[in-house]
CSV table of C-alpha atoms in Angstrom, one decimal:
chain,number,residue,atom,x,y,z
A,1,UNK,CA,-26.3,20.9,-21.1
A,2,UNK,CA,-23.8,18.4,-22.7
A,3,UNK,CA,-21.0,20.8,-22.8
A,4,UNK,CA,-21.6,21.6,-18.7
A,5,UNK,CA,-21.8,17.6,-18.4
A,6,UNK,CA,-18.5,17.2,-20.7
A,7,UNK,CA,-16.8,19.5,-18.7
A,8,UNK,CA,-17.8,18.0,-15.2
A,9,UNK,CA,-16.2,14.9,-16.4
A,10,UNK,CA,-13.1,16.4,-17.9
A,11,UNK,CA,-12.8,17.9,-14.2
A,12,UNK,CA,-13.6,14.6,-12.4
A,13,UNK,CA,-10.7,13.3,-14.6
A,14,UNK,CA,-8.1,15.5,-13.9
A,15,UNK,CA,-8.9,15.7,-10.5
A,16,UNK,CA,-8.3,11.7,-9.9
A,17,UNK,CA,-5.5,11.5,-12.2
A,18,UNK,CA,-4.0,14.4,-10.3
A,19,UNK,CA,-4.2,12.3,-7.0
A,20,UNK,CA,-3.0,9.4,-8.5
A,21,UNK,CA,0.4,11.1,-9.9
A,22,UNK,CA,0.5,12.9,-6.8
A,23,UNK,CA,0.5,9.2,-5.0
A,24,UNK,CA,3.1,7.7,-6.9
A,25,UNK,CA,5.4,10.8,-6.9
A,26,UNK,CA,5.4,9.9,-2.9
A,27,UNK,CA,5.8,6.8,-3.5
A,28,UNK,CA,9.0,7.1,-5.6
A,29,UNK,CA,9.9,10.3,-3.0
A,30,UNK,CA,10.5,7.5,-0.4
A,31,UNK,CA,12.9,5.5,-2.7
A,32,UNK,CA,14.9,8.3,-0.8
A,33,UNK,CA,14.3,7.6,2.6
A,34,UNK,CA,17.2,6.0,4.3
A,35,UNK,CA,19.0,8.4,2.6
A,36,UNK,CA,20.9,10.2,6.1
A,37,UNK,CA,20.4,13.5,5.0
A,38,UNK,CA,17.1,14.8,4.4
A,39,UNK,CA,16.3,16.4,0.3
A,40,UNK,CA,13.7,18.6,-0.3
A,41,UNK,CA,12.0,20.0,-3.9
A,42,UNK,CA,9.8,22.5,-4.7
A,43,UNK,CA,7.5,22.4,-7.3
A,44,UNK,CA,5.1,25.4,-7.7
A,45,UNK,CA,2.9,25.3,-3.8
A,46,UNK,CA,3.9,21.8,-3.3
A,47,UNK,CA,6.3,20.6,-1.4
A,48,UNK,CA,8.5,17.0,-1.5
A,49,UNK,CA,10.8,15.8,1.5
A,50,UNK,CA,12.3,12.6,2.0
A,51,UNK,CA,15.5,11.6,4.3
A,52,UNK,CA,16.4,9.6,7.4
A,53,UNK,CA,14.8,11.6,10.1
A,54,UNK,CA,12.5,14.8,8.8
A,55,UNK,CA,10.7,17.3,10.7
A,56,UNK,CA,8.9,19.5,8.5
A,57,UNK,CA,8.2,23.0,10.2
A,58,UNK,CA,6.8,24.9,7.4
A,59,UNK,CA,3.9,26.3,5.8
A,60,UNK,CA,2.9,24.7,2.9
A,61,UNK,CA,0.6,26.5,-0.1
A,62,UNK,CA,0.0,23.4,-2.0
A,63,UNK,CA,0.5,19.6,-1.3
A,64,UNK,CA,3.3,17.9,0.4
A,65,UNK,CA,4.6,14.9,0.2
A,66,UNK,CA,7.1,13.4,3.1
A,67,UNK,CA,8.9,9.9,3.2
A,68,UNK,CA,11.4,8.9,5.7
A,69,UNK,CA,11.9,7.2,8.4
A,70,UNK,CA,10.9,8.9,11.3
A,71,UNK,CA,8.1,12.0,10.1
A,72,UNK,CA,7.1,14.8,11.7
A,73,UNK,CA,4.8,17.2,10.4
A,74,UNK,CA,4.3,20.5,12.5
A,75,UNK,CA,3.8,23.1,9.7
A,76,UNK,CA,0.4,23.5,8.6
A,77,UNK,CA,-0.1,22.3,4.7
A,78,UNK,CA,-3.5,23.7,2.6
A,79,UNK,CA,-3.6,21.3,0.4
A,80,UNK,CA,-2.9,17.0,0.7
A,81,UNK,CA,-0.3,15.6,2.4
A,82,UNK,CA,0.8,12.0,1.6
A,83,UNK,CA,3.0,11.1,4.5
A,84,UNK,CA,5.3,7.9,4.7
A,85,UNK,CA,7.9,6.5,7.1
A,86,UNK,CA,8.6,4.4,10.1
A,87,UNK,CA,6.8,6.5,12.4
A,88,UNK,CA,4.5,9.0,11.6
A,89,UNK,CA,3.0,12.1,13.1
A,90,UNK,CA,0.8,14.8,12.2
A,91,UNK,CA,0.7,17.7,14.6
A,92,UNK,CA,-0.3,20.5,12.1
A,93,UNK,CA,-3.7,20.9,10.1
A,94,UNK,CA,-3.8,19.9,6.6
A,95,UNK,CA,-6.4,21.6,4.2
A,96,UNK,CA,-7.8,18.9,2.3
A,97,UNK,CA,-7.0,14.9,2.1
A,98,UNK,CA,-4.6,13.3,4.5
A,99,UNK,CA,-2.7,10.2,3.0
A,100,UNK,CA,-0.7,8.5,5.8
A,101,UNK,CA,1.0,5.1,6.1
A,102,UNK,CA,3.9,3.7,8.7
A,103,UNK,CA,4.7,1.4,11.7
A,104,UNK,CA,3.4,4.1,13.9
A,105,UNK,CA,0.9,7.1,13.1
A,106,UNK,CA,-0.2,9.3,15.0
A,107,UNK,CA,-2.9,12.4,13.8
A,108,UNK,CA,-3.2,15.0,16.2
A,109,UNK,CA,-4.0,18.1,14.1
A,110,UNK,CA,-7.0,18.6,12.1
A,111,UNK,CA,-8.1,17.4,8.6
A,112,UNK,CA,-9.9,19.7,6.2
A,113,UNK,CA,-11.5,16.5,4.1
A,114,UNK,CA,-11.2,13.0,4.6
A,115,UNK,CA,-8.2,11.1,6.1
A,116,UNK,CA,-6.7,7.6,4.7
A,117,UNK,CA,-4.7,5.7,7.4
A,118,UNK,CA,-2.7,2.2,7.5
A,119,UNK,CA,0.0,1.0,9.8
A,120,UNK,CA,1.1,-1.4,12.2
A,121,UNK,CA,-0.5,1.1,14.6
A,122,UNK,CA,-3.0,4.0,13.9
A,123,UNK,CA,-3.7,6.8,16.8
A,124,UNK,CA,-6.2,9.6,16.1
A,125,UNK,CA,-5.4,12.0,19.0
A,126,UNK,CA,-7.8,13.6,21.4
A,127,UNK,CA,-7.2,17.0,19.4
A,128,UNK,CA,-7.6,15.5,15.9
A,129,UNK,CA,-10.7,17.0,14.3
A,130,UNK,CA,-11.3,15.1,10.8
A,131,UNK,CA,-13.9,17.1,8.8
A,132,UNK,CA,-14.4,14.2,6.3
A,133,UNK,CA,-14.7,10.9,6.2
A,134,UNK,CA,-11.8,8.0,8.0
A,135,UNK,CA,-10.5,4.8,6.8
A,136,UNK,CA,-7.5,2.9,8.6
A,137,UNK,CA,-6.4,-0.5,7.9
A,138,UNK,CA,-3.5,-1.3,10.9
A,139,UNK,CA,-3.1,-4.2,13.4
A,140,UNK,CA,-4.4,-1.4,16.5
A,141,UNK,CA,-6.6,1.5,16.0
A,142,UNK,CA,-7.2,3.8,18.9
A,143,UNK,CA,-9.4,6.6,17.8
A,144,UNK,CA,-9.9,9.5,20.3
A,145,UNK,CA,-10.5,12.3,18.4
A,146,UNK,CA,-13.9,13.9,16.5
A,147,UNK,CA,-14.7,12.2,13.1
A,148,UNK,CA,-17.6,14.4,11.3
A,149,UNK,CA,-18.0,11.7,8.4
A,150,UNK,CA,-18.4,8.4,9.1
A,151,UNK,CA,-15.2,5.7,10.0
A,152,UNK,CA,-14.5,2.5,8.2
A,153,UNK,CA,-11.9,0.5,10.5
A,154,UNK,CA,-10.3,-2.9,9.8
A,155,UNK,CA,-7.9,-3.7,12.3
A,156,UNK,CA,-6.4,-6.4,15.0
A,157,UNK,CA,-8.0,-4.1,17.8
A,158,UNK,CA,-9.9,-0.8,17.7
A,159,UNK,CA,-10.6,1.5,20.8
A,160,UNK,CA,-12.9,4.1,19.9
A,161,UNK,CA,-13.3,6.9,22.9
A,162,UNK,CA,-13.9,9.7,20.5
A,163,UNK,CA,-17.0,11.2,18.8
A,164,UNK,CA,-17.8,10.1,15.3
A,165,UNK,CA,-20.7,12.1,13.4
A,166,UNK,CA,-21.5,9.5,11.0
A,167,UNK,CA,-21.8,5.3,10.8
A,168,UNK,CA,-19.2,3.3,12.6
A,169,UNK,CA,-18.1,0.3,10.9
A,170,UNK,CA,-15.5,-2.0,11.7
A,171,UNK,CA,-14.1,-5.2,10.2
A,172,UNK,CA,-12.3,-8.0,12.2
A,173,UNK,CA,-10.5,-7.8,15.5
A,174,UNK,CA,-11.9,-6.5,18.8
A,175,UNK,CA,-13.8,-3.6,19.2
A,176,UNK,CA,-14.0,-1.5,22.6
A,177,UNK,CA,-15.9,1.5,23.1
A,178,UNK,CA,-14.4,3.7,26.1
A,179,UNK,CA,-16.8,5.9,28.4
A,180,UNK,CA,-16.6,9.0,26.2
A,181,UNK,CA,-17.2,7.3,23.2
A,182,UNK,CA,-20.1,8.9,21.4
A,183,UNK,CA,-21.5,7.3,17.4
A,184,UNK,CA,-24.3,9.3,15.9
A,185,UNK,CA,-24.8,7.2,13.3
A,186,UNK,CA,-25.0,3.2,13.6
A,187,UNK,CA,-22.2,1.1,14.5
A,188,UNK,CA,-21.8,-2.1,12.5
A,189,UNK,CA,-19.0,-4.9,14.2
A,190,UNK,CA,-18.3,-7.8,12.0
A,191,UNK,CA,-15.9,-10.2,14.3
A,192,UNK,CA,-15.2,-13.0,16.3
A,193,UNK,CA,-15.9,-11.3,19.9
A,194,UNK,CA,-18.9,-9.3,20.9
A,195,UNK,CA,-18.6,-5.3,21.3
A,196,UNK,CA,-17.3,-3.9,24.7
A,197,UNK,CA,-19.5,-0.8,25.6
A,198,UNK,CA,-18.3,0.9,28.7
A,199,UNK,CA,-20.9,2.7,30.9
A,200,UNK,CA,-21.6,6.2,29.5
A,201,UNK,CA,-20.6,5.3,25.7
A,202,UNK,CA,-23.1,6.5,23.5
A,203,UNK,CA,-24.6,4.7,20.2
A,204,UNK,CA,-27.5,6.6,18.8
A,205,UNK,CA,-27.7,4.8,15.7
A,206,UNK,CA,-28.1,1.3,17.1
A,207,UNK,CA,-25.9,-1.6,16.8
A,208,UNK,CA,-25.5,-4.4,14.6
A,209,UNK,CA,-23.0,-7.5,15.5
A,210,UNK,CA,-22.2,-10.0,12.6
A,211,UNK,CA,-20.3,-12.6,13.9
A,212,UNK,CA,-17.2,-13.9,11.8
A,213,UNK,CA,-16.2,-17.1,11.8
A,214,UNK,CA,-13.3,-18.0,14.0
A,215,UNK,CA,-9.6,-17.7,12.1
A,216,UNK,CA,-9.1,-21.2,12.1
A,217,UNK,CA,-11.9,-21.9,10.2
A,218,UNK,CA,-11.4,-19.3,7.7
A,219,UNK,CA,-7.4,-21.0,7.5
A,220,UNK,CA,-9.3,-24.3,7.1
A,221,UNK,CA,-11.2,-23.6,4.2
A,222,UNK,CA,-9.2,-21.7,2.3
A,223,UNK,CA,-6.2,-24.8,3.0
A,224,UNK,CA,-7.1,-26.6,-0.2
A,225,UNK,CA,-7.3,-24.0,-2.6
A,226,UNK,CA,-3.8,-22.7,-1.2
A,227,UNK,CA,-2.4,-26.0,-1.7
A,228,UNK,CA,-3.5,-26.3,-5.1
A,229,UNK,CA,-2.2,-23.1,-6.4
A,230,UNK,CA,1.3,-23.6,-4.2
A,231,UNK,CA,1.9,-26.3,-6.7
A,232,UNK,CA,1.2,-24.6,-9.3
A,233,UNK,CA,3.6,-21.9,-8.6
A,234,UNK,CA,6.2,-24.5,-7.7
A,235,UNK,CA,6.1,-25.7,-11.1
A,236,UNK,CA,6.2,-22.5,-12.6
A,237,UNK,CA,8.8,-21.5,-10.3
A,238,UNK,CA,10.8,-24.6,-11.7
A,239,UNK,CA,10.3,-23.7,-15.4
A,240,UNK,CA,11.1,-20.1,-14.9
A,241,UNK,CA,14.9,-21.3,-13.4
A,242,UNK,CA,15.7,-24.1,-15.2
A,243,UNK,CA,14.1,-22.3,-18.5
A,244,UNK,CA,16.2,-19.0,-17.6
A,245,UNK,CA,18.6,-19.0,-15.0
A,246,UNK,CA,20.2,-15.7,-15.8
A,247,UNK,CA,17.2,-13.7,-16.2
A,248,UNK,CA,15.7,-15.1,-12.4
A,249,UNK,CA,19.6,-14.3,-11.5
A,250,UNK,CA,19.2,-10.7,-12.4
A,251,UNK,CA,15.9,-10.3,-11.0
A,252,UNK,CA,17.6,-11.9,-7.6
A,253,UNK,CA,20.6,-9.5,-8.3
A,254,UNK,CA,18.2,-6.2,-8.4
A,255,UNK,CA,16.3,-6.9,-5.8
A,256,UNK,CA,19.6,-7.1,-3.7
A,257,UNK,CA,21.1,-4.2,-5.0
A,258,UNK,CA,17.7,-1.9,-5.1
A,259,UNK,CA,15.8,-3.9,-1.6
A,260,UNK,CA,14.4,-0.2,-0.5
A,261,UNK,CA,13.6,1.3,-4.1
A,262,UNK,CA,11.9,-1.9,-5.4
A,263,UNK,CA,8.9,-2.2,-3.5
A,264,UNK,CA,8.4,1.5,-4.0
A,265,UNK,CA,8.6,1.2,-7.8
A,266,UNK,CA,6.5,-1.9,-7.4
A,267,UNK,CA,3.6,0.0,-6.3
A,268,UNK,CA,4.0,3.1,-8.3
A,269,UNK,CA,3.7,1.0,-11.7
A,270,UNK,CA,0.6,-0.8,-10.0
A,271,UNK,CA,-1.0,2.8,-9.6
A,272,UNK,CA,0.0,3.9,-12.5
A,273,UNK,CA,0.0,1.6,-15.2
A,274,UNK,CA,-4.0,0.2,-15.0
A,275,UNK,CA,-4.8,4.6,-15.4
A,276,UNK,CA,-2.1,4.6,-18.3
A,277,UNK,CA,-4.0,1.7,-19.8
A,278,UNK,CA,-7.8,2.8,-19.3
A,279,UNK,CA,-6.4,6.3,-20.7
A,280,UNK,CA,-4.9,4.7,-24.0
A,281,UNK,CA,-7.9,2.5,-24.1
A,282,UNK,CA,-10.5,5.5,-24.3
A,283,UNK,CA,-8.4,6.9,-27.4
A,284,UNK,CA,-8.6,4.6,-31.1
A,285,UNK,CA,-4.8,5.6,-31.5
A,286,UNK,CA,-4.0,4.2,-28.4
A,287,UNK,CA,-6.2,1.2,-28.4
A,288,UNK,CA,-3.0,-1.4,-29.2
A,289,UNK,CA,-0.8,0.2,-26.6
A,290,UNK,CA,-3.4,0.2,-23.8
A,291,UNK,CA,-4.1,-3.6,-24.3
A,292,UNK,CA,-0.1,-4.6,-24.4
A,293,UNK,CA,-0.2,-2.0,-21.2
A,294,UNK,CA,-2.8,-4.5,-19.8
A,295,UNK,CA,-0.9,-7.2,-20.5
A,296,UNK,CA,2.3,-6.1,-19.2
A,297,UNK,CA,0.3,-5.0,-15.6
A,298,UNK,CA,-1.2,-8.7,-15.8
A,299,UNK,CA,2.3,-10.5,-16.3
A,300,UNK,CA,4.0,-8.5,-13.4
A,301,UNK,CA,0.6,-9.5,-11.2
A,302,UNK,CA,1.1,-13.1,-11.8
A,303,UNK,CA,5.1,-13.2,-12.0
A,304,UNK,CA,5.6,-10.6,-8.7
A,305,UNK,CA,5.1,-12.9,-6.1
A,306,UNK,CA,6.9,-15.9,-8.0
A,307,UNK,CA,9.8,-13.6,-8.5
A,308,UNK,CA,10.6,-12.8,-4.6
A,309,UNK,CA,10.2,-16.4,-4.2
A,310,UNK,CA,13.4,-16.7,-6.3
A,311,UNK,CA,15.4,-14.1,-4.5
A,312,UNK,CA,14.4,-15.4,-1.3
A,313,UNK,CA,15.7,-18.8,-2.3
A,314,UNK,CA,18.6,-17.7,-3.6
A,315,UNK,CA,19.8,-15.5,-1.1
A,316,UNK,CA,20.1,-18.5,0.6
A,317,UNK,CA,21.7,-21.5,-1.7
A,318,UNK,CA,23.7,-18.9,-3.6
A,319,UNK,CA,25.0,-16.6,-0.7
A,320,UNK,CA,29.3,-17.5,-1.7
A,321,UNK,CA,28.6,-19.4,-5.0
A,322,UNK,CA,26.4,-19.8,-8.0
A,323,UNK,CA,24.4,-22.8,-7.1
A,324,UNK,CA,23.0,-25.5,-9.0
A,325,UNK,CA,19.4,-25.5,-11.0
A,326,UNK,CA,18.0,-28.5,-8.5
A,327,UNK,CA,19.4,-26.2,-5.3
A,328,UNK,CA,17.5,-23.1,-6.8
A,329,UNK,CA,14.4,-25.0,-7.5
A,330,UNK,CA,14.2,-26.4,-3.9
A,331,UNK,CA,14.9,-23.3,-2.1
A,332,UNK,CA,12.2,-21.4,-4.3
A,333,UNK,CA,9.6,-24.3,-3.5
A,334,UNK,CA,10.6,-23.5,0.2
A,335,UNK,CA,10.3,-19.9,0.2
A,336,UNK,CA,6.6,-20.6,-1.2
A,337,UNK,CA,5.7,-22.8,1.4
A,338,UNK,CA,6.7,-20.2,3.8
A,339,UNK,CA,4.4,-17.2,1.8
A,340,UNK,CA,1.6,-19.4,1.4
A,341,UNK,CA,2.0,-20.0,5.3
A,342,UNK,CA,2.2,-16.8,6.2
A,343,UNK,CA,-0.5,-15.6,3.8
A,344,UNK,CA,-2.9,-18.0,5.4
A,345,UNK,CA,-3.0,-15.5,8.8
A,346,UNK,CA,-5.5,-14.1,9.8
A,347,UNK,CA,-5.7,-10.6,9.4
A,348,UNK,CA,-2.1,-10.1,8.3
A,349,UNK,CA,-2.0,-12.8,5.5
A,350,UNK,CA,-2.9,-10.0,2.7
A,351,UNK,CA,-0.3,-7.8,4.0
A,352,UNK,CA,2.6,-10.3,3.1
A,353,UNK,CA,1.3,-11.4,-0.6
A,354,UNK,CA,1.1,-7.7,-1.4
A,355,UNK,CA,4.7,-6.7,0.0
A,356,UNK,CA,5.8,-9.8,-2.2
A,357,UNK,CA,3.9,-8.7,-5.0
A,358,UNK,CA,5.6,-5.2,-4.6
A,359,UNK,CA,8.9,-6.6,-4.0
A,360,UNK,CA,9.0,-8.8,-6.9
A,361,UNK,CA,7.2,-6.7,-9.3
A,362,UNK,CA,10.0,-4.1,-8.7
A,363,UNK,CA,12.5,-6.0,-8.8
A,364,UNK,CA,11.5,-7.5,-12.0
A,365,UNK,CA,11.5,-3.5,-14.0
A,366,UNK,CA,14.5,-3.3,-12.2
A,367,UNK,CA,16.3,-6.4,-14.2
A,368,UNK,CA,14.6,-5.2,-17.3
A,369,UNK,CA,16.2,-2.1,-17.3
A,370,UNK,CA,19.3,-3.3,-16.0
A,371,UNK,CA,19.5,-6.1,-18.9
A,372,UNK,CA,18.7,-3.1,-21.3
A,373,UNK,CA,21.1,-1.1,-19.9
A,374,UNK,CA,24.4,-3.5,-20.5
A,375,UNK,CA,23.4,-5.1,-23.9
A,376,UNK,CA,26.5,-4.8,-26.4
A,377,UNK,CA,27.0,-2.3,-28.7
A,378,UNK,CA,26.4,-3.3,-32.5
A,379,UNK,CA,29.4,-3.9,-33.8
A,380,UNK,CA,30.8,-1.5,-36.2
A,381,UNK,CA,32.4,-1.8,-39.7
A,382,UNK,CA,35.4,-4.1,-40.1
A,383,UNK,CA,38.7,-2.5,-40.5
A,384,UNK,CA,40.0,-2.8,-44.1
């Protein structure tokens, strides 16, 4: 009984750790992505694309991962598919999880398991049949298709005129239920305006409306605390600069040289560092190396933001010439005014902290292995 137990684990394990390299290999697959000719690699059954424009036509065994800047996927893939780009859209069938993220996506085939959606704008087509489960994060969600799991929405706007087998919950925004809208399960709206039911929508579970406070009174209470960590990171913003003005000019430097490859490392390291630490922390061997892992993942959490302050500062005052410490200090306090600003909208405000997190935290491996890269050579021997 302990060895069948053991060995459900050990296959739990492998199984998550498997999805998570298979996440960051699209990640870094997309560091690719304005590149104007499209590259493809084949490892075993999977399957990696990346370019400008990509339409992948065929069958894949395995997984597949695509990033680019305008997707299509029309061959039929029997295993994941991470998909990444501009715009986005699925018109095959994929055999088990769907990972998909863009300005536009569109799913119009069918999913064998569950489906994991963000974007500006998330469509699930009137011919999308999602055997699993469906989560989208996106600023409009319209969702016509047939969900047999349940659907977890948080969005601007969601427009449900599809069938959805299981529980309907959705977070923020408006929520519209067309005439051939059906819900099985129970629908649960948490936000500002009541649902909109259309005559001949269907809701067998019941509803349940929570009402939200308005978003000026979430930006009002949360204006204090703001202010009082702005200053903070003002002050460390000036310590970091006037403490080491070559270092925050490398990390300024990499993020210009490397703007489309350094968010995409950012988030790769912040997948998989924290399972590179838990893993080292499990072993005794590894017990030192997993803590100074933590520590590492915790110093790039609380410098990331910070750090793409700095470039945006100084891509301002330092555009033709180096500019002075004061200059650099008062354009980084600017450029955090304007973060904290915009991270104080509703609905959006998360989405600009994390692109500065993964800006800066990119940015910031980038200088490191940059610095490392052109240190001086020990000198040798001295001629006699």
């Amino acid at each position: 009984m302990i060895d069948k137990h053991s060995s459900i684990r050990r296959e739990r394990v492998v199984a998550h750790l498997r999805r998570t390299v298979f996440i960051a290999m699209g990640v870094l697959a997309g560091a690719a992505a304005a590149a104007p000719e499209p590259t493809a690699q084949q490892f075993g059954d999977d399957l990696y694309l990346s370019g400008g424009r990509i339409t992948m036509q065929r069958a894949v065994p395995g997984d597949t991962v695509v990033a680019g800047g305008r997707v299509s996927v029309t061959g039929d893939v029997s295993g994941d598919a991470l998909v990444a780009g501009g715009e986005v859209s699925i018109e095959s069938d994929i055999g088990q999880d769907l990972y998909a993220a863009g300005g536009d996506v569109r799913v119009a085939g069918a999913v064998g398991e569950s489906a994991r959606l963000a974007g500006g704008r998330v469509t699930i087509a009137p011919d999308a049949e999602i055997a699993g489960a469906v989560t989208v994060a996106a600023g409009d969600v319209t969702l016509d298709g047939h969900v047999r799991g349940y659907a977890l929405i948080s969005a601007g706007r969601t427009q449900i005129n599809g069938r959805i087998d299981g529980d309907l919950r959705v977070i923020g925004g408006e929520l519209t239920l067309g005439p051939n809208a059906v819900v099985q399960g129970r629908l649960e709206h948490h936000g500002a305006t009541p649902v909109r039911i259309a005559p001949g929508a269907r809701v067998q579970g019941g509803v349940d409306e929570t009402a939200a406070a308005e978003p000026a009174d979430h930006m009002a209470g949360g204006v204090w605390m703001a202010a009082v960590w702005l200053v903070g990171w003002i002050v460390a913003g000036a310590v970091l600069i006037g403490l080491a003005p070559r270092t925050s000019r490398r990390v300024t430097q990499a993020l210009r040289d490397h703007t489309l490859v350094a968010p995409l490392l950012g988030v790769a390291l912040l997948v998989c560092l924290p399972v590179l630490a838990l893993l080292l922390l499990v072993t005794v061997v590894g017990i030192p190396l997993g803590l100074l892992t933590g520590l590492v993942l915790l110093a790039l959490l609380l410098l990331g933001g910070l750090a793409t302050a700095v470039a945006l500062g100084d891509a301002v005052v330092e555009r033709k010439v180096p500019a002075r410490t004061w200059q650099r200090i008062v354009a980084t306090a600017l450029a955090l005014i304007l973060l904290f600003a915009l991270g104080l909208l509703p609905y959006v405000g998360w989405l600009v902290w994390l692109l500065a997190l993964l800006f800066g935290v990119g940015a910031i491996v980038l200088a490191a292995i940059g610095a490392r890269g052109t240190r001086p050579a020990p000198a040798g021997p001295a001629a006699a």
